[in-house]
Amino acid sequence: MSINLANVTISIHEFQRISKGEYNADEVKLASETTLDKVNNHIKLRGKNKVSLSHAEVIAIKEAFVKALEGSGVS
């Protein structure tokens, strides 16, 4: 499945859902244009943290986070 980075729209609730955890020592990637998935979340077996994200995907996630914050009333 190809994700169109220009159409990424993620809600603040999705960011909150993905950030709930015991350690929160991970990265997020796009599972779709509206959902996130955890990657590189191995605390003790760090050798398994091998997922690489493109710069374009990282920027799309950051821009979606800013839009989600703005949509929640954060100026």
Coordinates of C-alpha atoms in Angstrom, one line a residue:
M1 CA 0.0 0.0 0.0
S2 CA 1.4 3.3 -1.0
I3 CA 0.8 6.3 1.3
N4 CA 0.4 9.7 -0.3
L5 CA 2.4 12.0 2.1
A6 CA 0.5 15.0 0.9
N7 CA -2.7 13.5 2.3
V8 CA -1.4 12.7 5.8
T9 CA -4.0 13.8 8.4
I10 CA -3.5 12.4 11.9
S11 CA -5.7 13.3 14.8
I12 CA -4.3 14.3 18.2
H13 CA -6.1 11.2 19.6
E14 CA -4.0 9.0 17.3
F15 CA -0.8 10.6 18.6
Q16 CA -2.0 10.1 22.2
R17 CA -2.9 6.4 21.5
I18 CA 0.5 5.6 20.0
S19 CA 2.4 7.4 22.8
K20 CA 0.8 5.4 25.6
G21 CA 3.3 2.8 26.8
E22 CA 5.6 1.7 29.5
Y23 CA 8.8 3.1 28.0
N24 CA 7.8 5.2 25.0
A25 CA 11.3 4.6 23.6
D26 CA 10.5 4.2 20.0
E27 CA 9.8 5.9 16.8
V28 CA 6.6 6.1 14.8
K29 CA 5.9 5.5 11.1
L30 CA 2.9 5.9 9.0
A31 CA 0.6 2.9 8.9
S32 CA -1.8 4.8 6.6
E33 CA -2.6 8.4 5.9
T34 CA -4.5 8.6 9.2
T35 CA -2.8 6.1 11.5
L36 CA 0.6 5.5 13.1
D37 CA 2.6 2.4 14.0
K38 CA 5.5 2.0 16.4
V39 CA 9.0 1.0 15.1
N40 CA 12.4 0.6 16.7
N41 CA 10.8 0.0 20.1
H42 CA 13.2 -2.6 21.4
I43 CA 14.6 -1.5 24.8
K44 CA 16.9 -4.5 25.6
L45 CA 17.4 -6.0 22.2
R46 CA 18.5 -2.8 20.4
G47 CA 20.0 -4.8 17.5
K48 CA 16.4 -5.4 16.3
N49 CA 15.9 -1.6 15.9
K50 CA 16.6 -1.6 12.2
V51 CA 13.7 0.2 10.6
S52 CA 14.7 3.3 8.6
L53 CA 12.3 6.1 7.8
S54 CA 12.6 8.4 4.9
H55 CA 13.1 12.1 5.5
A56 CA 9.9 12.8 3.7
E57 CA 7.9 10.5 6.0
V58 CA 9.4 12.1 9.1
I59 CA 8.5 15.6 7.9
A60 CA 5.0 14.4 7.0
I61 CA 4.5 13.0 10.5
K62 CA 5.9 16.2 12.1
E63 CA 3.7 18.4 10.0
A64 CA 0.6 16.3 10.9
F65 CA 1.5 16.6 14.6
V66 CA 1.7 20.4 14.3
K67 CA -1.7 20.4 12.5
A68 CA -3.2 18.1 15.2
L69 CA -2.0 20.4 17.9
E70 CA -3.4 23.5 16.1
G71 CA -6.7 21.6 15.6
S72 CA -6.8 21.0 19.4
G73 CA -6.4 24.7 20.2
V74 CA -2.7 25.0 20.7
S75 CA -1.5 28.2 19.1

